[in-house]
């Protein structure tokens, strides 16, 4: 039969705008979260991480917000540039227990930045 | 410091064959994880090795196996290939100290099964 691919959410912005990419996670036991950027033909590239004892963390042009009450994660990119165009994935894991080294990924969001 | 390297980068096989993929982690990293990425299923965890021991395994059939060597390099093997095994296979390494659990990914091996 015909395979059905994932329909990734898309976000299209103008260069210079701020971008917000959202992610809902499923495991309430997850205590460590990572955002990755994947460009065509490449492996996922680490952007920023956050632990469950925090609700906000800032990096260079990026901010991650964590809302454990509703199990929601967001990535904010300031002054988005054409080089930010890629697929963005959130990933979750639980340090300890039986989940060593296992990241569970979201489906991804395609970000397109127009010059 | 060199990143995670994977070989080969591209591979074409036919159904029923077997394949071995290789991963060299970042120097000093002892944990290696493998993931399969397909358009239909996204990124899915295969297995993870630490100090030559498989520590965690995803929900994949027994045709998928792996191992880790004393120098932390890892290989994964897929036997009796099926068309659905066509995917990008990603390896990630982790320093695994209390301050960070970040996994750093290699460029992947693109496997096509004909």
PDB file of C-alpha atoms in Angstrom:
ATOM      1  CA  UNK A   1       0.000   0.000   0.000  1.00  0.00           C
ATOM      2  CA  UNK A   2       0.954   3.621  -0.201  1.00  0.00           C
ATOM      3  CA  UNK A   3       2.905   4.925   2.781  1.00  0.00           C
ATOM      4  CA  UNK A   4       1.756   8.085   4.469  1.00  0.00           C
ATOM      5  CA  UNK A   5       4.453  10.434   5.619  1.00  0.00           C
ATOM      6  CA  UNK A   6       4.365  12.734   8.567  1.00  0.00           C
ATOM      7  CA  UNK A   7       2.769  16.067   7.764  1.00  0.00           C
ATOM      8  CA  UNK A   8       5.129  18.434   9.474  1.00  0.00           C
ATOM      9  CA  UNK A   9       3.850  21.765  10.722  1.00  0.00           C
ATOM     10  CA  UNK A  10       5.342  24.666   8.822  1.00  0.00           C
ATOM     11  CA  UNK A  11       6.251  28.181   9.867  1.00  0.00           C
ATOM     12  CA  UNK A  12       7.056  30.828   7.309  1.00  0.00           C
ATOM     13  CA  UNK A  13       8.547  34.151   8.446  1.00  0.00           C
ATOM     14  CA  UNK A  14      10.279  37.187   7.041  1.00  0.00           C
ATOM     15  CA  UNK A  15      13.936  37.816   7.727  1.00  0.00           C
ATOM     16  CA  UNK A  16      14.288  39.848  10.900  1.00  0.00           C
ATOM     17  CA  UNK A  17      11.053  38.631  12.450  1.00  0.00           C
ATOM     18  CA  UNK A  18      10.970  36.603  15.638  1.00  0.00           C
ATOM     19  CA  UNK A  19       9.968  32.944  15.303  1.00  0.00           C
ATOM     20  CA  UNK A  20       8.237  30.724  17.825  1.00  0.00           C
ATOM     21  CA  UNK A  21       8.204  26.971  17.369  1.00  0.00           C
ATOM     22  CA  UNK A  22       6.060  24.885  19.672  1.00  0.00           C
ATOM     23  CA  UNK A  23       6.238  21.320  20.882  1.00  0.00           C
ATOM     24  CA  UNK A  24       3.991  19.194  23.070  1.00  0.00           C
ATOM     25  CA  UNK A  25       5.665  16.338  24.900  1.00  0.00           C
ATOM     26  CA  UNK A  26       3.991  13.267  26.266  1.00  0.00           C
ATOM     27  CA  UNK A  27       6.000  11.828  29.132  1.00  0.00           C
ATOM     28  CA  UNK A  28       5.454  13.592  32.445  1.00  0.00           C
ATOM     29  CA  UNK A  29       8.565  11.802  33.772  1.00  0.00           C
ATOM     30  CA  UNK A  30      10.815  13.529  31.228  1.00  0.00           C
ATOM     31  CA  UNK A  31      13.238  15.861  32.949  1.00  0.00           C
ATOM     32  CA  UNK A  32      15.562  16.982  30.186  1.00  0.00           C
ATOM     33  CA  UNK A  33      14.611  18.621  26.901  1.00  0.00           C
ATOM     34  CA  UNK A  34      16.630  19.552  23.841  1.00  0.00           C
ATOM     35  CA  UNK A  35      15.967  21.491  20.661  1.00  0.00           C
ATOM     36  CA  UNK A  36      17.721  20.374  17.488  1.00  0.00           C
ATOM     37  CA  UNK A  37      17.978  21.947  14.055  1.00  0.00           C
ATOM     38  CA  UNK A  38      18.291  19.729  11.021  1.00  0.00           C
ATOM     39  CA  UNK A  39      19.288  21.070   7.645  1.00  0.00           C
ATOM     40  CA  UNK A  40      18.816  19.090   4.471  1.00  0.00           C
ATOM     41  CA  UNK A  41      21.320  16.263   4.175  1.00  0.00           C
ATOM     42  CA  UNK A  42      22.707  16.733   7.668  1.00  0.00           C
ATOM     43  CA  UNK A  43      22.260  15.239  11.105  1.00  0.00           C
ATOM     44  CA  UNK A  44      20.411  17.108  13.876  1.00  0.00           C
ATOM     45  CA  UNK A  45      22.439  19.954  15.334  1.00  0.00           C
ATOM     46  CA  UNK A  46      22.136  20.866  19.034  1.00  0.00           C
ATOM     47  CA  UNK A  47      20.628  24.307  19.648  1.00  0.00           C
ATOM     48  CA  UNK A  48      19.725  24.579  23.325  1.00  0.00           C
ATOM     49  CA  UNK A  49      18.625  22.432  26.234  1.00  0.00           C
ATOM     50  CA  UNK A  50      16.672  22.868  29.452  1.00  0.00           C
ATOM     51  CA  UNK A  51      16.140  20.821  32.583  1.00  0.00           C
ATOM     52  CA  UNK A  52      12.812  20.354  34.260  1.00  0.00           C
ATOM     53  CA  UNK A  53      13.820  22.457  37.255  1.00  0.00           C
ATOM     54  CA  UNK A  54      13.879  25.504  34.989  1.00  0.00           C
ATOM     55  CA  UNK A  55      11.143  27.194  32.987  1.00  0.00           C
ATOM     56  CA  UNK A  56      13.286  29.399  30.767  1.00  0.00           C
ATOM     57  CA  UNK A  57      16.767  29.342  29.336  1.00  0.00           C
ATOM     58  CA  UNK A  58      18.412  31.748  26.934  1.00  0.00           C
ATOM     59  CA  UNK A  59      21.158  31.263  24.413  1.00  0.00           C
ATOM     60  CA  UNK A  60      22.445  33.330  21.555  1.00  0.00           C
ATOM     61  CA  UNK A  61      19.314  34.556  19.721  1.00  0.00           C
ATOM     62  CA  UNK A  62      17.350  31.588  21.091  1.00  0.00           C
ATOM     63  CA  UNK A  63      15.172  31.098  24.151  1.00  0.00           C
ATOM     64  CA  UNK A  64      13.535  27.899  25.305  1.00  0.00           C
ATOM     65  CA  UNK A  65      10.434  27.974  27.499  1.00  0.00           C
ATOM     66  CA  UNK A  66       9.175  24.963  29.410  1.00  0.00           C
ATOM     67  CA  UNK A  67       5.670  24.627  30.839  1.00  0.00           C
ATOM     68  CA  UNK A  68       5.518  21.367  32.755  1.00  0.00           C
ATOM     69  CA  UNK A  69       1.900  21.876  33.769  1.00  0.00           C
ATOM     70  CA  UNK A  70       0.692  21.483  30.200  1.00  0.00           C
ATOM     71  CA  UNK A  71       3.750  19.578  28.961  1.00  0.00           C
ATOM     72  CA  UNK A  72       4.671  22.210  26.427  1.00  0.00           C
ATOM     73  CA  UNK A  73       7.997  23.396  25.127  1.00  0.00           C
ATOM     74  CA  UNK A  74       8.717  26.334  22.835  1.00  0.00           C
ATOM     75  CA  UNK A  75      11.728  27.671  20.988  1.00  0.00           C
ATOM     76  CA  UNK A  76      11.944  31.363  20.271  1.00  0.00           C
ATOM     77  CA  UNK A  77      14.390  32.606  17.659  1.00  0.00           C
ATOM     78  CA  UNK A  78      15.073  36.323  17.632  1.00  0.00           C
ATOM     79  CA  UNK A  79      15.789  38.244  14.427  1.00  0.00           C
ATOM     80  CA  UNK A  80      15.360  35.144  12.265  1.00  0.00           C
ATOM     81  CA  UNK A  81      17.818  34.827   9.388  1.00  0.00           C
ATOM     82  CA  UNK A  82      17.645  32.849   6.120  1.00  0.00           C
ATOM     83  CA  UNK A  83      20.296  30.508   7.569  1.00  0.00           C
ATOM     84  CA  UNK A  84      17.792  29.516  10.257  1.00  0.00           C
ATOM     85  CA  UNK A  85      15.656  27.768   7.633  1.00  0.00           C
ATOM     86  CA  UNK A  86      15.577  24.100   8.605  1.00  0.00           C
ATOM     87  CA  UNK A  87      13.489  21.469  10.370  1.00  0.00           C
ATOM     88  CA  UNK A  88      13.396  21.949  14.139  1.00  0.00           C
ATOM     89  CA  UNK A  89      12.860  19.045  16.516  1.00  0.00           C
ATOM     90  CA  UNK A  90      12.208  18.972  20.213  1.00  0.00           C
ATOM     91  CA  UNK A  91      13.431  15.918  22.105  1.00  0.00           C
ATOM     92  CA  UNK A  92      12.775  14.680  25.620  1.00  0.00           C
ATOM     93  CA  UNK A  93      14.394  12.174  27.907  1.00  0.00           C
ATOM     94  CA  UNK A  94      14.408  11.065  31.485  1.00  0.00           C
ATOM     95  CA  UNK A  95      17.805  10.897  33.135  1.00  0.00           C
ATOM     96  CA  UNK A  96      17.902   7.776  35.227  1.00  0.00           C
ATOM     97  CA  UNK A  97      15.547   4.848  35.322  1.00  0.00           C
ATOM     98  CA  UNK A  98      15.514   2.787  32.157  1.00  0.00           C
ATOM     99  CA  UNK A  99      15.697   5.652  29.714  1.00  0.00           C
ATOM    100  CA  UNK A 100      19.439   6.153  29.533  1.00  0.00           C
ATOM    101  CA  UNK A 101      20.471   7.580  26.211  1.00  0.00           C
ATOM    102  CA  UNK A 102      16.994   7.399  24.727  1.00  0.00           C
ATOM    103  CA  UNK A 103      15.679  10.582  23.201  1.00  0.00           C
ATOM    104  CA  UNK A 104      12.046  10.745  22.135  1.00  0.00           C
ATOM    105  CA  UNK A 105      11.633  13.206  19.298  1.00  0.00           C
ATOM    106  CA  UNK A 106       8.709  15.335  18.247  1.00  0.00           C
ATOM    107  CA  UNK A 107       7.577  15.228  14.644  1.00  0.00           C
ATOM    108  CA  UNK A 108       9.442  18.422  13.734  1.00  0.00           C
ATOM    109  CA  UNK A 109       8.519  21.843  12.361  1.00  0.00           C
ATOM    110  CA  UNK A 110       9.705  23.221   9.043  1.00  0.00           C
ATOM    111  CA  UNK A 111      10.884  26.815   9.376  1.00  0.00           C
ATOM    112  CA  UNK A 112      11.235  28.840   6.185  1.00  0.00           C
ATOM    113  CA  UNK A 113      12.746  32.311   6.372  1.00  0.00           C
ATOM    114  CA  UNK A 114      12.140  34.624   3.423  1.00  0.00           C
ATOM    115  CA  UNK A 115      14.708  37.340   2.668  1.00  0.00           C
TER     116      UNK A 115
ATOM    117  CA  UNK B   1      37.551  18.520  18.472  1.00  0.00           C
ATOM    118  CA  UNK B   2      36.181  16.315  15.681  1.00  0.00           C
ATOM    119  CA  UNK B   3      32.475  15.568  15.697  1.00  0.00           C
ATOM    120  CA  UNK B   4      30.675  12.277  15.374  1.00  0.00           C
ATOM    121  CA  UNK B   5      31.667  10.504  12.185  1.00  0.00           C
ATOM    122  CA  UNK B   6      29.653   7.871  10.358  1.00  0.00           C
ATOM    123  CA  UNK B   7      30.651   5.611   7.527  1.00  0.00           C
ATOM    124  CA  UNK B   8      29.637   5.042   4.873  1.00  0.00           C
ATOM    125  CA  UNK B   9      27.579   8.136   4.109  1.00  0.00           C
ATOM    126  CA  UNK B  10      25.525   6.438   1.421  1.00  0.00           C
ATOM    127  CA  UNK B  11      24.716   2.808   0.821  1.00  0.00           C
ATOM    128  CA  UNK B  12      22.534   0.931  -1.650  1.00  0.00           C
ATOM    129  CA  UNK B  13      21.552  -2.658  -0.948  1.00  0.00           C
ATOM    130  CA  UNK B  14      18.969  -5.117  -2.194  1.00  0.00           C
ATOM    131  CA  UNK B  15      16.305  -6.928  -0.240  1.00  0.00           C
ATOM    132  CA  UNK B  16      17.591  -9.861   1.748  1.00  0.00           C
ATOM    133  CA  UNK B  17      21.123  -8.545   2.065  1.00  0.00           C
ATOM    134  CA  UNK B  18      22.676  -7.403   5.302  1.00  0.00           C
ATOM    135  CA  UNK B  19      24.461  -4.166   6.101  1.00  0.00           C
ATOM    136  CA  UNK B  20      26.870  -2.861   8.731  1.00  0.00           C
ATOM    137  CA  UNK B  21      27.104   0.822   9.589  1.00  0.00           C
ATOM    138  CA  UNK B  22      29.890   2.385  11.626  1.00  0.00           C
ATOM    139  CA  UNK B  23      30.008   5.278  14.059  1.00  0.00           C
ATOM    140  CA  UNK B  24      32.942   6.961  15.776  1.00  0.00           C
ATOM    141  CA  UNK B  25      31.872   9.155  18.703  1.00  0.00           C
ATOM    142  CA  UNK B  26      33.361  12.437  19.767  1.00  0.00           C
ATOM    143  CA  UNK B  27      36.651  11.833  21.542  1.00  0.00           C
ATOM    144  CA  UNK B  28      36.012  11.115  25.198  1.00  0.00           C
ATOM    145  CA  UNK B  29      32.339  10.254  24.753  1.00  0.00           C
ATOM    146  CA  UNK B  30      31.462   6.771  25.962  1.00  0.00           C
ATOM    147  CA  UNK B  31      27.756   6.632  25.179  1.00  0.00           C
ATOM    148  CA  UNK B  32      26.573   5.989  21.626  1.00  0.00           C
ATOM    149  CA  UNK B  33      22.951   5.914  20.505  1.00  0.00           C
ATOM    150  CA  UNK B  34      21.461   5.000  17.143  1.00  0.00           C
ATOM    151  CA  UNK B  35      18.317   6.398  15.543  1.00  0.00           C
ATOM    152  CA  UNK B  36      16.380   5.686  12.370  1.00  0.00           C
ATOM    153  CA  UNK B  37      14.845   8.619  10.500  1.00  0.00           C
ATOM    154  CA  UNK B  38      12.156   8.102   7.867  1.00  0.00           C
ATOM    155  CA  UNK B  39       9.569  10.443   6.358  1.00  0.00           C
ATOM    156  CA  UNK B  40       6.794   8.240   7.698  1.00  0.00           C
ATOM    157  CA  UNK B  41       7.918   7.661  11.270  1.00  0.00           C
ATOM    158  CA  UNK B  42      10.290  10.523  11.979  1.00  0.00           C
ATOM    159  CA  UNK B  43      13.231   9.961  14.314  1.00  0.00           C
ATOM    160  CA  UNK B  44      13.028   6.721  16.261  1.00  0.00           C
ATOM    161  CA  UNK B  45      15.411   5.352  18.846  1.00  0.00           C
ATOM    162  CA  UNK B  46      17.103   2.059  17.967  1.00  0.00           C
ATOM    163  CA  UNK B  47      19.526   1.331  20.822  1.00  0.00           C
ATOM    164  CA  UNK B  48      22.140   2.815  23.084  1.00  0.00           C
ATOM    165  CA  UNK B  49      25.525   1.536  24.181  1.00  0.00           C
ATOM    166  CA  UNK B  50      27.703   2.496  27.086  1.00  0.00           C
ATOM    167  CA  UNK B  51      31.001   0.847  27.978  1.00  0.00           C
ATOM    168  CA  UNK B  52      30.422  -1.907  25.393  1.00  0.00           C
ATOM    169  CA  UNK B  53      27.030  -2.818  26.893  1.00  0.00           C
ATOM    170  CA  UNK B  54      23.640  -2.280  25.339  1.00  0.00           C
ATOM    171  CA  UNK B  55      21.841  -0.229  27.918  1.00  0.00           C
ATOM    172  CA  UNK B  56      18.574   0.500  26.172  1.00  0.00           C
ATOM    173  CA  UNK B  57      16.747  -0.764  23.115  1.00  0.00           C
ATOM    174  CA  UNK B  58      13.921   0.653  21.038  1.00  0.00           C
ATOM    175  CA  UNK B  59      11.007  -1.147  19.496  1.00  0.00           C
ATOM    176  CA  UNK B  60      12.672  -2.653  16.444  1.00  0.00           C
ATOM    177  CA  UNK B  61      12.813  -6.279  15.284  1.00  0.00           C
ATOM    178  CA  UNK B  62      15.743  -8.522  16.081  1.00  0.00           C
ATOM    179  CA  UNK B  63      17.138  -7.977  12.566  1.00  0.00           C
ATOM    180  CA  UNK B  64      18.551  -4.754  13.974  1.00  0.00           C
ATOM    181  CA  UNK B  65      21.543  -5.249  16.204  1.00  0.00           C
ATOM    182  CA  UNK B  66      24.578  -3.363  17.334  1.00  0.00           C
ATOM    183  CA  UNK B  67      27.712  -3.437  19.365  1.00  0.00           C
ATOM    184  CA  UNK B  68      30.278  -1.141  20.874  1.00  0.00           C
ATOM    185  CA  UNK B  69      34.010  -1.616  21.031  1.00  0.00           C
ATOM    186  CA  UNK B  70      36.442  -0.784  23.808  1.00  0.00           C
ATOM    187  CA  UNK B  71      37.396   2.469  22.054  1.00  0.00           C
ATOM    188  CA  UNK B  72      33.680   3.480  22.122  1.00  0.00           C
ATOM    189  CA  UNK B  73      33.272   3.101  18.377  1.00  0.00           C
ATOM    190  CA  UNK B  74      29.995   1.441  17.521  1.00  0.00           C
ATOM    191  CA  UNK B  75      28.526  -0.562  14.685  1.00  0.00           C
ATOM    192  CA  UNK B  76      24.966  -1.424  13.861  1.00  0.00           C
ATOM    193  CA  UNK B  77      23.882  -4.290  11.662  1.00  0.00           C
ATOM    194  CA  UNK B  78      20.660  -4.918   9.813  1.00  0.00           C
ATOM    195  CA  UNK B  79      20.132  -8.412   8.462  1.00  0.00           C
ATOM    196  CA  UNK B  80      17.673  -9.594   5.828  1.00  0.00           C
ATOM    197  CA  UNK B  81      17.009  -6.097   4.579  1.00  0.00           C
ATOM    198  CA  UNK B  82      13.475  -5.036   3.703  1.00  0.00           C
ATOM    199  CA  UNK B  83      12.346  -2.139   1.547  1.00  0.00           C
ATOM    200  CA  UNK B  84      11.057  -0.400   4.669  1.00  0.00           C
ATOM    201  CA  UNK B  85      14.544  -0.289   6.117  1.00  0.00           C
ATOM    202  CA  UNK B  86      15.415   2.486   3.692  1.00  0.00           C
ATOM    203  CA  UNK B  87      16.174   5.410   5.961  1.00  0.00           C
ATOM    204  CA  UNK B  88      18.739   7.797   7.323  1.00  0.00           C
ATOM    205  CA  UNK B  89      20.544   6.096  10.196  1.00  0.00           C
ATOM    206  CA  UNK B  90      21.902   8.530  12.725  1.00  0.00           C
ATOM    207  CA  UNK B  91      24.430   7.974  15.438  1.00  0.00           C
ATOM    208  CA  UNK B  92      24.773  10.259  18.458  1.00  0.00           C
ATOM    209  CA  UNK B  93      27.345  10.383  21.217  1.00  0.00           C
ATOM    210  CA  UNK B  94      27.081  11.689  24.745  1.00  0.00           C
ATOM    211  CA  UNK B  95      29.742  12.664  27.251  1.00  0.00           C
ATOM    212  CA  UNK B  96      27.402  11.613  30.037  1.00  0.00           C
ATOM    213  CA  UNK B  97      28.536  13.633  32.999  1.00  0.00           C
ATOM    214  CA  UNK B  98      26.048  15.086  35.498  1.00  0.00           C
ATOM    215  CA  UNK B  99      26.278  18.526  33.922  1.00  0.00           C
ATOM    216  CA  UNK B 100      25.028  17.481  30.527  1.00  0.00           C
ATOM    217  CA  UNK B 101      23.171  14.705  28.776  1.00  0.00           C
ATOM    218  CA  UNK B 102      23.281  16.307  25.373  1.00  0.00           C
ATOM    219  CA  UNK B 103      23.574  13.949  22.464  1.00  0.00           C
ATOM    220  CA  UNK B 104      25.568  15.154  19.485  1.00  0.00           C
ATOM    221  CA  UNK B 105      24.669  13.684  16.123  1.00  0.00           C
ATOM    222  CA  UNK B 106      26.708  12.589  13.164  1.00  0.00           C
ATOM    223  CA  UNK B 107      25.724  13.301   9.548  1.00  0.00           C
ATOM    224  CA  UNK B 108      24.032   9.923   9.167  1.00  0.00           C
ATOM    225  CA  UNK B 109      24.222   7.043   6.721  1.00  0.00           C
ATOM    226  CA  UNK B 110      21.610   7.107   3.987  1.00  0.00           C
ATOM    227  CA  UNK B 111      20.575   3.497   3.320  1.00  0.00           C
ATOM    228  CA  UNK B 112      18.521   2.677   0.256  1.00  0.00           C
ATOM    229  CA  UNK B 113      17.103  -0.829  -0.092  1.00  0.00           C
ATOM    230  CA  UNK B 114      16.032  -1.835  -3.605  1.00  0.00           C
TER     231      UNK B 114
END
